[in-house]
PDB file of C-alpha atoms and ligand atoms in Angstrom:
ATOM      1  CA  MET A 217     -22.945   4.008 -23.893  1.00 98.00           C
ATOM      2  CA  ILE A 218     -23.239   1.499 -21.121  1.00 98.00           C
ATOM      3  CA  ASP A 219     -20.733  -0.665 -19.074  1.00 99.00           C
ATOM      4  CA  LEU A 220     -21.796  -3.945 -17.491  1.00 99.00           C
ATOM      5  CA  HIS A 221     -18.625  -5.010 -15.799  1.00 99.00           C
ATOM      6  CA  SER A 222     -16.915  -2.882 -13.127  1.00 98.00           C
ATOM      7  CA  HIS A 223     -15.333  -3.095  -9.688  1.00 98.00           C
ATOM      8  CA  THR A 224     -15.226  -0.734  -6.732  1.00 98.00           C
ATOM      9  CA  ASP A 225     -12.874  -0.758  -3.773  1.00 98.00           C
ATOM     10  CA  GLU A 226     -15.296  -2.905  -1.833  1.00 98.00           C
ATOM     11  CA  SER A 227     -13.750  -5.717  -3.861  1.00 97.00           C
ATOM     12  CA  ASP A 228     -10.573  -5.268  -5.783  1.00 96.00           C
ATOM     13  CA  GLY A 229     -11.005  -1.948  -7.620  1.00 97.00           C
ATOM     14  CA  THR A 230      -9.491   1.346  -6.365  1.00 96.00           C
ATOM     15  CA  PHE A 231     -12.460   3.636  -6.913  1.00 98.00           C
ATOM     16  CA  THR A 232     -15.042   4.102  -4.046  1.00 98.00           C
ATOM     17  CA  PRO A 233     -18.627   3.492  -5.141  1.00 98.00           C
ATOM     18  CA  ALA A 234     -19.209   7.232  -5.140  1.00 98.00           C
ATOM     19  CA  GLU A 235     -16.046   7.796  -7.286  1.00 98.00           C
ATOM     20  CA  LEU A 236     -17.121   5.084  -9.724  1.00 99.00           C
ATOM     21  CA  VAL A 237     -20.579   6.742 -10.211  1.00 99.00           C
ATOM     22  CA  ALA A 238     -18.860  10.126 -10.800  1.00 98.00           C
ATOM     23  CA  GLU A 239     -16.514   8.516 -13.424  1.00 98.00           C
ATOM     24  CA  ALA A 240     -19.532   6.859 -15.140  1.00 98.00           C
ATOM     25  CA  LEU A 241     -21.238  10.257 -15.462  1.00 98.00           C
ATOM     26  CA  ARG A 242     -18.034  11.873 -16.591  1.00 98.00           C
ATOM     27  CA  VAL A 243     -17.477   9.490 -19.435  1.00 98.00           C
ATOM     28  CA  GLY A 244     -21.212   9.700 -20.402  1.00 98.00           C
ATOM     29  CA  LEU A 245     -22.512   6.287 -19.382  1.00 98.00           C
ATOM     30  CA  THR A 246     -26.363   5.830 -19.227  1.00 98.00           C
ATOM     31  CA  ALA A 247     -26.072   2.450 -17.405  1.00 98.00           C
ATOM     32  CA  LEU A 248     -23.500   0.898 -15.193  1.00 98.00           C
ATOM     33  CA  ALA A 249     -23.451  -2.488 -13.661  1.00 99.00           C
ATOM     34  CA  ILE A 250     -21.286  -2.951 -10.530  1.00 98.00           C
ATOM     35  CA  THR A 251     -19.993  -6.453 -10.582  1.00 98.00           C
ATOM     36  CA  ASP A 252     -17.735  -6.749  -7.497  1.00 98.00           C
ATOM     37  CA  HIS A 253     -16.234 -10.159  -6.603  1.00 98.00           C
ATOM     38  CA  ASP A 254     -18.325 -11.835  -3.920  1.00 97.00           C
ATOM     39  CA  THR A 255     -20.071  -8.742  -2.502  1.00 97.00           C
ATOM     40  CA  MET A 256     -22.934  -6.413  -3.331  1.00 97.00           C
ATOM     41  CA  ARG A 257     -21.842  -3.804  -0.813  1.00 97.00           C
ATOM     42  CA  GLY A 258     -20.260  -1.468  -3.487  1.00 98.00           C
ATOM     43  CA  TYR A 259     -23.552  -1.538  -5.511  1.00 98.00           C
ATOM     44  CA  GLU A 260     -25.591  -0.728  -2.374  1.00 97.00           C
ATOM     45  CA  MET A 261     -23.368   2.126  -1.473  1.00 98.00           C
ATOM     46  CA  ALA A 262     -23.427   3.490  -4.990  1.00 98.00           C
ATOM     47  CA  VAL A 263     -27.238   3.585  -5.242  1.00 98.00           C
ATOM     48  CA  PRO A 264     -27.716   6.948  -3.349  1.00 98.00           C
ATOM     49  CA  HIS A 265     -25.000   8.528  -5.518  1.00 98.00           C
ATOM     50  CA  ALA A 266     -26.638   7.527  -8.798  1.00 98.00           C
ATOM     51  CA  ALA A 267     -30.108   8.490  -7.700  1.00 98.00           C
ATOM     52  CA  GLY A 268     -31.425  11.475  -9.762  1.00 97.00           C
ATOM     53  CA  THR A 269     -28.396  11.618 -12.080  1.00 98.00           C
ATOM     54  CA  GLY A 270     -29.982   9.644 -14.979  1.00 97.00           C
ATOM     55  CA  LEU A 271     -27.427   6.889 -14.526  1.00 98.00           C
ATOM     56  CA  GLU A 272     -29.105   3.432 -14.370  1.00 98.00           C
ATOM     57  CA  LEU A 273     -27.220   1.316 -11.877  1.00 98.00           C
ATOM     58  CA  ILE A 274     -27.468  -2.443 -12.307  1.00 98.00           C
ATOM     59  CA  CYS A 275     -26.859  -4.841  -9.457  1.00 98.00           C
ATOM     60  CA  GLY A 276     -24.339  -7.485 -10.339  1.00 98.00           C
ATOM     61  CA  ILE A 277     -21.740  -9.920  -8.938  1.00 98.00           C
ATOM     62  CA  GLU A 278     -18.687 -11.709 -10.157  1.00 98.00           C
ATOM     63  CA  LEU A 279     -18.028 -15.270  -8.766  1.00 98.00           C
ATOM     64  CA  SER A 280     -14.977 -17.494  -8.958  1.00 96.00           C
ATOM     65  CA  THR A 281     -16.139 -21.010  -9.853  1.00 97.00           C
ATOM     66  CA  ARG A 282     -14.705 -24.368 -10.788  1.00 96.00           C
ATOM     67  CA  PHE A 283     -15.425 -25.697 -14.221  1.00 96.00           C
ATOM     68  CA  GLY A 284     -13.574 -28.317 -16.232  1.00 88.00           C
ATOM     69  CA  GLY A 285     -10.739 -28.370 -13.707  1.00 89.00           C
ATOM     70  CA  ALA A 286     -10.152 -24.596 -13.985  1.00 90.00           C
ATOM     71  CA  SER A 287     -11.136 -21.493 -12.244  1.00 91.00           C
ATOM     72  CA  VAL A 288     -13.775 -19.616 -14.217  1.00 96.00           C
ATOM     73  CA  HIS A 289     -15.423 -16.303 -13.500  1.00 97.00           C
ATOM     74  CA  LEU A 290     -19.179 -16.096 -13.695  1.00 98.00           C
ATOM     75  CA  LEU A 291     -21.175 -12.877 -13.754  1.00 98.00           C
ATOM     76  CA  GLY A 292     -24.588 -12.701 -12.119  1.00 98.00           C
ATOM     77  CA  TYR A 293     -26.956  -9.743 -13.074  1.00 98.00           C
ATOM     78  CA  PHE A 294     -30.198  -8.646 -11.296  1.00 98.00           C
ATOM     79  CA  PRO A 295     -31.344  -6.043 -13.834  1.00 97.00           C
ATOM     80  CA  CYS A 296     -34.969  -5.872 -12.747  1.00 94.00           C
ATOM     81  CA  HIS A 297     -35.159  -6.841  -9.040  1.00 90.00           C
ATOM     82  CA  PRO A 298     -32.569  -7.227  -6.244  1.00 91.00           C
ATOM     83  CA  PRO A 299     -31.540 -10.878  -5.589  1.00 95.00           C
ATOM     84  CA  ALA A 300     -33.651 -12.969  -3.177  1.00 87.00           C
ATOM     85  CA  ARG A 301     -32.503 -12.623   0.374  1.00 88.00           C
ATOM     86  CA  ASP A 302     -30.907 -15.995   0.923  1.00 94.00           C
ATOM     87  CA  PHE A 303     -28.479 -15.102  -2.010  1.00 97.00           C
ATOM     88  CA  ARG A 304     -26.770 -12.585   0.347  1.00 92.00           C
ATOM     89  CA  GLY A 305     -26.321 -15.257   2.946  1.00 94.00           C
ATOM     90  CA  TRP A 306     -24.696 -17.508   0.432  1.00 96.00           C
ATOM     91  CA  LEU A 307     -22.220 -14.628  -0.572  1.00 96.00           C
ATOM     92  CA  ASP A 308     -21.204 -14.517   3.133  1.00 93.00           C
ATOM     93  CA  PHE A 309     -20.373 -18.191   2.917  1.00 92.00           C
ATOM     94  CA  LEU A 310     -18.153 -17.519  -0.167  1.00 94.00           C
ATOM     95  CA  LEU A 311     -16.312 -14.696   1.736  1.00 94.00           C
ATOM     96  CA  GLU A 312     -15.393 -17.219   4.325  1.00 94.00           C
ATOM     97  CA  SER A 313     -13.658 -19.474   1.757  1.00 93.00           C
ATOM     98  CA  ARG A 314     -11.758 -16.377   0.642  1.00 95.00           C
ATOM     99  CA  ARG A 315     -10.616 -15.692   4.199  1.00 96.00           C
ATOM    100  CA  ASP A 316      -9.386 -19.245   4.454  1.00 97.00           C
ATOM    101  CA  ARG A 317      -7.534 -18.892   1.151  1.00 97.00           C
ATOM    102  CA  ASN A 318      -5.971 -15.685   2.413  1.00 98.00           C
ATOM    103  CA  ARG A 319      -4.645 -17.324   5.589  1.00 98.00           C
ATOM    104  CA  ARG A 320      -3.033 -20.048   3.583  1.00 98.00           C
ATOM    105  CA  LEU A 321      -1.570 -17.507   1.005  1.00 98.00           C
ATOM    106  CA  ILE A 322       0.096 -15.585   3.867  1.00 98.00           C
ATOM    107  CA  ASP A 323       1.605 -18.912   5.206  1.00 98.00           C
ATOM    108  CA  ARG A 324       2.940 -19.669   1.749  1.00 98.00           C
ATOM    109  CA  LEU A 325       4.425 -16.232   1.274  1.00 98.00           C
ATOM    110  CA  GLN A 326       5.985 -16.287   4.751  1.00 98.00           C
ATOM    111  CA  ALA A 327       7.424 -19.818   3.903  1.00 98.00           C
ATOM    112  CA  LEU A 328       9.026 -18.214   0.789  1.00 98.00           C
ATOM    113  CA  GLY A 329      10.717 -15.828   3.181  1.00 97.00           C
ATOM    114  CA  LEU A 330       8.678 -12.723   2.706  1.00 98.00           C
ATOM    115  CA  ASP A 331       7.890 -10.433   5.571  1.00 98.00           C
ATOM    116  CA  ILE A 332       4.134  -9.990   5.241  1.00 98.00           C
ATOM    117  CA  THR A 333       1.151 -10.413   7.646  1.00 97.00           C
ATOM    118  CA  LEU A 334      -2.543 -10.899   7.049  1.00 97.00           C
ATOM    119  CA  ALA A 335      -3.299  -7.993   9.232  1.00 97.00           C
ATOM    120  CA  GLU A 336      -1.456  -5.493   7.064  1.00 97.00           C
ATOM    121  CA  VAL A 337      -2.956  -6.887   3.807  1.00 97.00           C
ATOM    122  CA  GLU A 338      -6.407  -6.640   5.340  1.00 96.00           C
ATOM    123  CA  THR A 339      -5.891  -2.920   5.976  1.00 96.00           C
ATOM    124  CA  ARG A 340      -6.026  -2.549   2.207  1.00 94.00           C
ATOM    125  CA  GLY A 341      -9.319  -4.258   1.530  1.00 95.00           C
ATOM    126  CA  ARG A 342     -12.872  -3.215   2.564  1.00 96.00           C
ATOM    127  CA  SER A 343     -15.595  -5.793   2.239  1.00 95.00           C
ATOM    128  CA  LEU A 344     -13.014  -8.342   1.270  1.00 96.00           C
ATOM    129  CA  THR A 345      -9.284  -8.890   0.696  1.00 97.00           C
ATOM    130  CA  GLY A 346      -8.208 -10.127  -2.645  1.00 96.00           C
ATOM    131  CA  ARG A 347      -4.899 -10.803  -4.369  1.00 97.00           C
ATOM    132  CA  PRO A 348      -4.638  -7.302  -5.712  1.00 96.00           C
ATOM    133  CA  HIS A 349      -4.351  -6.145  -2.117  1.00 97.00           C
ATOM    134  CA  PHE A 350      -1.534  -8.652  -1.503  1.00 98.00           C
ATOM    135  CA  ALA A 351       0.105  -7.275  -4.669  1.00 97.00           C
ATOM    136  CA  ARG A 352       0.025  -3.760  -3.342  1.00 95.00           C
ATOM    137  CA  ILE A 353       1.774  -4.642  -0.113  1.00 97.00           C
ATOM    138  CA  LEU A 354       4.376  -6.725  -2.076  1.00 98.00           C
ATOM    139  CA  VAL A 355       5.055  -3.635  -4.238  1.00 97.00           C
ATOM    140  CA  GLU A 356       5.241  -1.334  -1.215  1.00 97.00           C
ATOM    141  CA  LYS A 357       7.704  -3.652   0.489  1.00 97.00           C
ATOM    142  CA  GLY A 358       9.971  -3.816  -2.540  1.00 98.00           C
ATOM    143  CA  TYR A 359       9.315  -7.452  -3.387  1.00 98.00           C
ATOM    144  CA  ALA A 360       7.831  -6.545  -6.775  1.00 98.00           C
ATOM    145  CA  LYS A 361       8.244  -3.536  -9.003  1.00 97.00           C
ATOM    146  CA  ASP A 362       4.534  -3.162  -9.841  1.00 94.00           C
ATOM    147  CA  ILE A 363       1.142  -4.915  -9.444  1.00 92.00           C
ATOM    148  CA  GLN A 364       1.755  -7.049 -12.560  1.00 94.00           C
ATOM    149  CA  ASP A 365       5.216  -8.061 -11.373  1.00 97.00           C
ATOM    150  CA  ALA A 366       3.734  -9.085  -8.020  1.00 97.00           C
ATOM    151  CA  PHE A 367       1.275 -11.336  -9.841  1.00 97.00           C
ATOM    152  CA  ASP A 368       3.914 -12.722 -12.192  1.00 98.00           C
ATOM    153  CA  GLN A 369       6.302 -13.571  -9.385  1.00 98.00           C
ATOM    154  CA  TYR A 370       3.959 -14.673  -6.543  1.00 98.00           C
ATOM    155  CA  LEU A 371       0.272 -14.501  -7.029  1.00 98.00           C
ATOM    156  CA  ASP A 372      -0.697 -15.756 -10.513  1.00 96.00           C
ATOM    157  CA  GLU A 373      -1.890 -19.341 -10.897  1.00 92.00           C
ATOM    158  CA  SER A 374       1.397 -20.219 -12.416  1.00 93.00           C
ATOM    159  CA  ALA A 375       3.500 -18.353  -9.790  1.00 98.00           C
ATOM    160  CA  LYS A 376       5.349 -19.695  -6.770  1.00 97.00           C
ATOM    161  CA  GLY A 377       3.101 -18.246  -4.076  1.00 97.00           C
ATOM    162  CA  TYR A 378      -0.214 -19.414  -5.558  1.00 97.00           C
ATOM    163  CA  VAL A 379      -2.586 -21.316  -3.264  1.00 97.00           C
ATOM    164  CA  GLN A 380      -5.941 -22.649  -4.438  1.00 93.00           C
ATOM    165  CA  ARG A 381      -9.167 -21.355  -3.139  1.00 93.00           C
ATOM    166  CA  HIS A 382     -12.117 -23.688  -2.511  1.00 92.00           C
ATOM    167  CA  GLU A 383     -14.433 -22.740  -5.353  1.00 94.00           C
ATOM    168  CA  ILE A 384     -18.040 -23.528  -5.908  1.00 96.00           C
ATOM    169  CA  ARG A 385     -19.063 -25.594  -8.965  1.00 98.00           C
ATOM    170  CA  ILE A 386     -20.265 -23.447 -11.827  1.00 98.00           C
ATOM    171  CA  ASP A 387     -23.499 -25.346 -12.192  1.00 98.00           C
ATOM    172  CA  GLU A 388     -24.342 -24.612  -8.544  1.00 98.00           C
ATOM    173  CA  ALA A 389     -23.417 -20.876  -9.058  1.00 98.00           C
ATOM    174  CA  ILE A 390     -25.696 -20.677 -12.137  1.00 98.00           C
ATOM    175  CA  GLN A 391     -28.486 -22.253 -10.214  1.00 98.00           C
ATOM    176  CA  ARG A 392     -28.131 -19.894  -7.291  1.00 98.00           C
ATOM    177  CA  ILE A 393     -28.210 -16.864  -9.528  1.00 98.00           C
ATOM    178  CA  VAL A 394     -31.212 -18.065 -11.390  1.00 97.00           C
ATOM    179  CA  ALA A 395     -33.034 -19.055  -8.185  1.00 96.00           C
ATOM    180  CA  ALA A 396     -32.414 -15.586  -6.827  1.00 96.00           C
ATOM    181  CA  GLY A 397     -34.068 -14.085 -10.006  1.00 96.00           C
ATOM    182  CA  GLY A 398     -30.871 -13.187 -11.919  1.00 97.00           C
ATOM    183  CA  VAL A 399     -29.106 -13.953 -15.193  1.00 98.00           C
ATOM    184  CA  ALA A 400     -25.725 -15.740 -15.341  1.00 98.00           C
ATOM    185  CA  SER A 401     -23.220 -14.652 -17.954  1.00 98.00           C
ATOM    186  CA  LEU A 402     -19.773 -16.360 -18.472  1.00 98.00           C
ATOM    187  CA  ALA A 403     -17.166 -13.523 -17.817  1.00 98.00           C
ATOM    188  CA  HIS A 404     -14.373 -12.915 -20.335  1.00 98.00           C
ATOM    189  CA  PRO A 405     -14.559 -16.235 -22.145  1.00 96.00           C
ATOM    190  CA  VAL A 406     -11.165 -15.443 -23.675  1.00 95.00           C
ATOM    191  CA  ARG A 407      -9.696 -16.742 -20.402  1.00 93.00           C
ATOM    192  CA  VAL A 408     -11.459 -20.007 -20.476  1.00 91.00           C
ATOM    193  CA  ALA A 409      -9.658 -21.597 -23.395  1.00 84.00           C
ATOM    194  CA  LYS A 410      -7.592 -19.008 -25.031  1.00 78.00           C
ATOM    195  CA  ASN A 411      -7.654 -19.641 -28.881  1.00 78.00           C
ATOM    196  CA  ASP A 412      -9.228 -22.948 -28.757  1.00 90.00           C
ATOM    197  CA  TRP A 413     -12.540 -21.948 -30.181  1.00 92.00           C
ATOM    198  CA  ALA A 414     -14.024 -25.471 -30.472  1.00 95.00           C
ATOM    199  CA  ARG A 415     -13.537 -25.924 -26.788  1.00 94.00           C
ATOM    200  CA  VAL A 416     -15.044 -22.525 -25.984  1.00 95.00           C
ATOM    201  CA  ALA A 417     -18.066 -23.544 -27.992  1.00 97.00           C
ATOM    202  CA  GLU A 418     -18.392 -26.811 -26.087  1.00 96.00           C
ATOM    203  CA  TYR A 419     -18.127 -25.019 -22.750  1.00 96.00           C
ATOM    204  CA  VAL A 420     -20.712 -22.393 -23.702  1.00 97.00           C
ATOM    205  CA  GLU A 421     -23.137 -25.105 -24.907  1.00 98.00           C
ATOM    206  CA  ALA A 422     -22.629 -26.957 -21.620  1.00 98.00           C
ATOM    207  CA  LEU A 423     -23.234 -23.839 -19.546  1.00 98.00           C
ATOM    208  CA  ALA A 424     -26.404 -22.888 -21.552  1.00 98.00           C
ATOM    209  CA  GLY A 425     -27.577 -26.351 -20.674  1.00 98.00           C
ATOM    210  CA  MET A 426     -27.079 -25.563 -16.947  1.00 98.00           C
ATOM    211  CA  GLY A 427     -29.256 -22.425 -17.181  1.00 98.00           C
ATOM    212  CA  MET A 428     -26.893 -19.713 -18.195  1.00 98.00           C
ATOM    213  CA  ARG A 429     -28.762 -17.136 -20.346  1.00 98.00           C
ATOM    214  CA  ALA A 430     -26.005 -14.631 -21.296  1.00 98.00           C
ATOM    215  CA  LEU A 431     -22.421 -14.485 -22.484  1.00 98.00           C
ATOM    216  CA  GLU A 432     -19.879 -11.703 -22.043  1.00 98.00           C
ATOM    217  CA  VAL A 433     -19.145 -11.112 -25.738  1.00 98.00           C
ATOM    218  CA  TYR A 434     -17.576  -7.603 -25.210  1.00 98.00           C
ATOM    219  CA  HIS A 435     -14.619  -7.199 -22.875  1.00 98.00           C
ATOM    220  CA  SER A 436     -11.421  -5.097 -22.773  1.00 98.00           C
ATOM    221  CA  ASP A 437      -9.405  -8.267 -23.326  1.00 97.00           C
ATOM    222  CA  HIS A 438     -11.299  -9.387 -26.474  1.00 97.00           C
ATOM    223  CA  SER A 439      -9.927  -8.920 -30.002  1.00 96.00           C
ATOM    224  CA  PRO A 440     -12.388  -8.002 -32.764  1.00 96.00           C
ATOM    225  CA  GLU A 441     -12.112 -11.575 -34.064  1.00 95.00           C
ATOM    226  CA  SER A 442     -13.008 -13.165 -30.722  1.00 95.00           C
ATOM    227  CA  VAL A 443     -15.943 -10.721 -30.283  1.00 97.00           C
ATOM    228  CA  ALA A 444     -17.400 -11.860 -33.592  1.00 97.00           C
ATOM    229  CA  PHE A 445     -16.955 -15.498 -32.587  1.00 97.00           C
ATOM    230  CA  TYR A 446     -18.494 -14.960 -29.160  1.00 97.00           C
ATOM    231  CA  LEU A 447     -21.375 -13.181 -30.720  1.00 98.00           C
ATOM    232  CA  SER A 448     -22.017 -16.144 -33.118  1.00 98.00           C
ATOM    233  CA  LEU A 449     -21.996 -18.428 -30.044  1.00 98.00           C
ATOM    234  CA  ALA A 450     -24.460 -16.236 -28.252  1.00 98.00           C
ATOM    235  CA  LYS A 451     -26.774 -16.343 -31.247  1.00 98.00           C
ATOM    236  CA  ARG A 452     -26.314 -20.137 -31.645  1.00 98.00           C
ATOM    237  CA  PHE A 453     -27.215 -20.896 -28.024  1.00 98.00           C
ATOM    238  CA  GLY A 454     -29.870 -18.132 -27.496  1.00 98.00           C
ATOM    239  CA  LEU A 455     -27.784 -16.146 -25.018  1.00 98.00           C
ATOM    240  CA  ALA A 456     -27.992 -12.409 -24.456  1.00 98.00           C
ATOM    241  CA  PRO A 457     -24.589 -10.767 -25.284  1.00 98.00           C
ATOM    242  CA  THR A 458     -23.258  -8.733 -22.350  1.00 98.00           C
ATOM    243  CA  GLY A 459     -20.085  -6.767 -22.022  1.00 98.00           C
ATOM    244  CA  GLY A 460     -18.008  -4.270 -20.186  1.00 98.00           C
ATOM    245  CA  SER A 461     -14.581  -2.894 -19.470  1.00 98.00           C
ATOM    246  CA  ASP A 462     -13.779  -4.835 -16.176  1.00 98.00           C
ATOM    247  CA  PHE A 463     -12.639  -1.462 -14.766  1.00 98.00           C
ATOM    248  CA  HIS A 464     -10.564  -1.846 -11.636  1.00 97.00           C
ATOM    249  CA  GLY A 465      -9.210   1.735 -11.377  1.00 97.00           C
ATOM    250  CA  GLY A 466      -5.452   1.859 -10.503  1.00 93.00           C
ATOM    251  CA  ASN A 467      -5.235  -1.879 -10.191  1.00 90.00           C
ATOM    252  CA  LYS A 468      -5.654  -2.176 -14.012  1.00 92.00           C
ATOM    253  CA  PRO A 469      -4.553   1.324 -15.103  1.00 93.00           C
ATOM    254  CA  LYS A 470      -4.744   0.783 -18.823  1.00 96.00           C
ATOM    255  CA  ILE A 471      -8.469   0.049 -18.721  1.00 98.00           C
ATOM    256  CA  SER A 472     -10.913   2.852 -18.827  1.00 98.00           C
ATOM    257  CA  LEU A 473     -14.590   2.785 -17.685  1.00 98.00           C
ATOM    258  CA  GLY A 474     -16.984   2.459 -20.720  1.00 98.00           C
ATOM    259  CA  THR A 475     -14.293   2.502 -23.423  1.00 98.00           C
ATOM    260  CA  GLY A 476     -12.096  -0.339 -22.266  1.00 98.00           C
ATOM    261  CA  LEU A 477      -8.544  -0.826 -23.481  1.00 98.00           C
ATOM    262  CA  ARG A 478      -7.461   1.790 -26.083  1.00 98.00           C
ATOM    263  CA  ASN A 479     -11.087   2.560 -26.845  1.00 98.00           C
ATOM    264  CA  ASN A 480     -12.002  -1.018 -27.894  1.00 98.00           C
ATOM    265  CA  LEU A 481     -15.494  -0.796 -26.350  1.00 98.00           C
ATOM    266  CA  ALA A 482     -18.628   1.335 -26.863  1.00 98.00           C
ATOM    267  CA  LEU A 483     -21.680  -0.725 -25.868  1.00 98.00           C
ATOM    268  CA  PRO A 484     -25.099   0.519 -26.899  1.00 98.00           C
ATOM    269  CA  GLU A 485     -28.155   0.418 -24.666  1.00 98.00           C
ATOM    270  CA  GLU A 486     -29.720  -2.426 -26.581  1.00 98.00           C
ATOM    271  CA  ILE A 487     -27.350  -4.735 -24.821  1.00 98.00           C
ATOM    272  CA  LEU A 488     -29.008  -3.928 -21.467  1.00 98.00           C
ATOM    273  CA  ALA A 489     -32.485  -4.312 -23.065  1.00 98.00           C
ATOM    274  CA  GLY A 490     -31.412  -7.773 -24.279  1.00 98.00           C
ATOM    275  CA  LEU A 491     -30.291  -8.727 -20.776  1.00 98.00           C
ATOM    276  CA  LYS A 492     -33.491  -7.536 -19.203  1.00 98.00           C
ATOM    277  CA  LYS A 493     -35.402  -9.645 -21.761  1.00 97.00           C
ATOM    278  CA  VAL A 494     -33.710 -12.938 -20.773  1.00 97.00           C
ATOM    279  CA  SER A 495     -34.201 -12.022 -17.184  1.00 96.00           C
ATOM    280  CA  GLY A 496     -37.902 -12.326 -17.746  1.00 91.00           C
ATOM    281  CA  GLY A 497     -38.535  -8.568 -18.317  1.00 86.00           C
ATOM    282  CA  CYS A 498     -38.746  -5.788 -15.718  1.00 90.00           C
TER     283      CYS A 498
HETATM  284  P1  AMP B 778      -8.796 -13.058  -5.973  1.00 82.28           P
HETATM  285  O1  AMP B 778     -10.335 -13.048  -6.209  1.00 82.28           O
HETATM  286  O2  AMP B 778      -8.501 -12.587  -4.609  1.00 82.28           O
HETATM  287  O3  AMP B 778      -8.242 -14.455  -6.177  1.00 82.28           O
HETATM  288  O4  AMP B 778      -8.120 -12.050  -6.958  1.00 82.28           O
HETATM  289  C1  AMP B 778      -8.516 -12.143  -8.309  1.00 82.28           C
HETATM  290  C2  AMP B 778      -8.241 -10.828  -8.952  1.00 82.28           C
HETATM  291  O5  AMP B 778      -6.883 -10.634  -9.123  1.00 82.28           O
HETATM  292  C3  AMP B 778      -8.843 -10.782 -10.388  1.00 82.28           C
HETATM  293  O6  AMP B 778     -10.147 -10.324 -10.405  1.00 82.28           O
HETATM  294  C4  AMP B 778      -7.903  -9.747 -11.020  1.00 82.28           C
HETATM  295  O7  AMP B 778      -8.388  -8.441 -10.629  1.00 82.28           O
HETATM  296  C5  AMP B 778      -6.581  -9.939 -10.346  1.00 82.28           C
HETATM  297  N1  AMP B 778      -5.683 -10.858 -11.072  1.00 82.28           N
HETATM  298  C6  AMP B 778      -5.777 -12.231 -11.163  1.00 82.28           C
HETATM  299  N2  AMP B 778      -4.739 -12.814 -11.842  1.00 82.28           N
HETATM  300  C7  AMP B 778      -3.997 -11.666 -12.282  1.00 82.28           C
HETATM  301  C8  AMP B 778      -2.810 -11.511 -13.075  1.00 82.28           C
HETATM  302  N3  AMP B 778      -2.122 -12.593 -13.557  1.00 82.28           N
HETATM  303  N4  AMP B 778      -2.359 -10.262 -13.317  1.00 82.28           N
HETATM  304  C9  AMP B 778      -3.060  -9.156 -12.785  1.00 82.28           C
HETATM  305  N5  AMP B 778      -4.145  -9.282 -12.042  1.00 82.28           N
HETATM  306  C10 AMP B 778      -4.627 -10.465 -11.807  1.00 82.28           C
HETATM  307 FE1   FE B 779     -10.852  -8.405 -10.180  1.00 82.28          FE
HETATM  308 FE1   FE B 780     -12.966 -11.653 -13.875  1.00 82.28          FE
HETATM  309 ZN1   ZN B 781     -14.206  -8.374 -13.212  1.00 82.28          ZN
END
């Protein structure tokens, strides 16, 4: 079994890179992609822990991009070689837009009357500070009863505290990933246009035209019907099917590494072979 979508506490998971590797070995994974938001630090820290264990670690990234007027997550995989150097520099630029968003988010929450500072939220993050870290502070201070409630009340796109982040265009993100030697895969397409399958098909076709070579067919949030549909799209547009749990540790407590939500995942190694193939081979 493999898992190609996971987060460490370097972005918005709660497991350290070492703990994530230990969990992967405990559940019997043979390959694990670490796909932190905007940083590869978690992957780099995990490498020495995975060495010699038989677990194949894959370098990945999850980027927040703009597409069709919405925020869309894009995965980048580097299954054969680490990304070219200037890709790291570009990630630092993305982290700056996140810091800018965080400052505006604090202003907004303070304007809503909450007692919260950027300094205290930043103590919860490592390589970066994300909304789940804001959620933790809101829970600790009694403004929300749990993480989900903090999102529902304040942090979700539809909630009163939401502020937009400057996001890169998805075509630019795809180009950057491809230029750095990687493969781009649309993350959890279920979130792109919920049950509007005709629209999802249009989007995937457009993204394939921009150079995307993979599609996240398998994900904890995908029903069996949607998996079948995404698989048909992957075949239609010549994309490698990818998938994973999107494990975030205690920030998404119902999701398990490898097996997803209530055992709805068990990805075979052929998935990784297919990803390597579209990346040009290792
Ligand atoms: P950020 O990148 O800082 O904007 O935070 C985005 C992360 O927050 C996502 O990757 C999820 O882990 C989490 N998240 C976003 N929306 C929600 C939501 N409605 N409920 C729970 N978690 C969410
Ligand atoms: Fe996340
Ligand atoms: Fe995501
Ligand atoms: Zn994710």
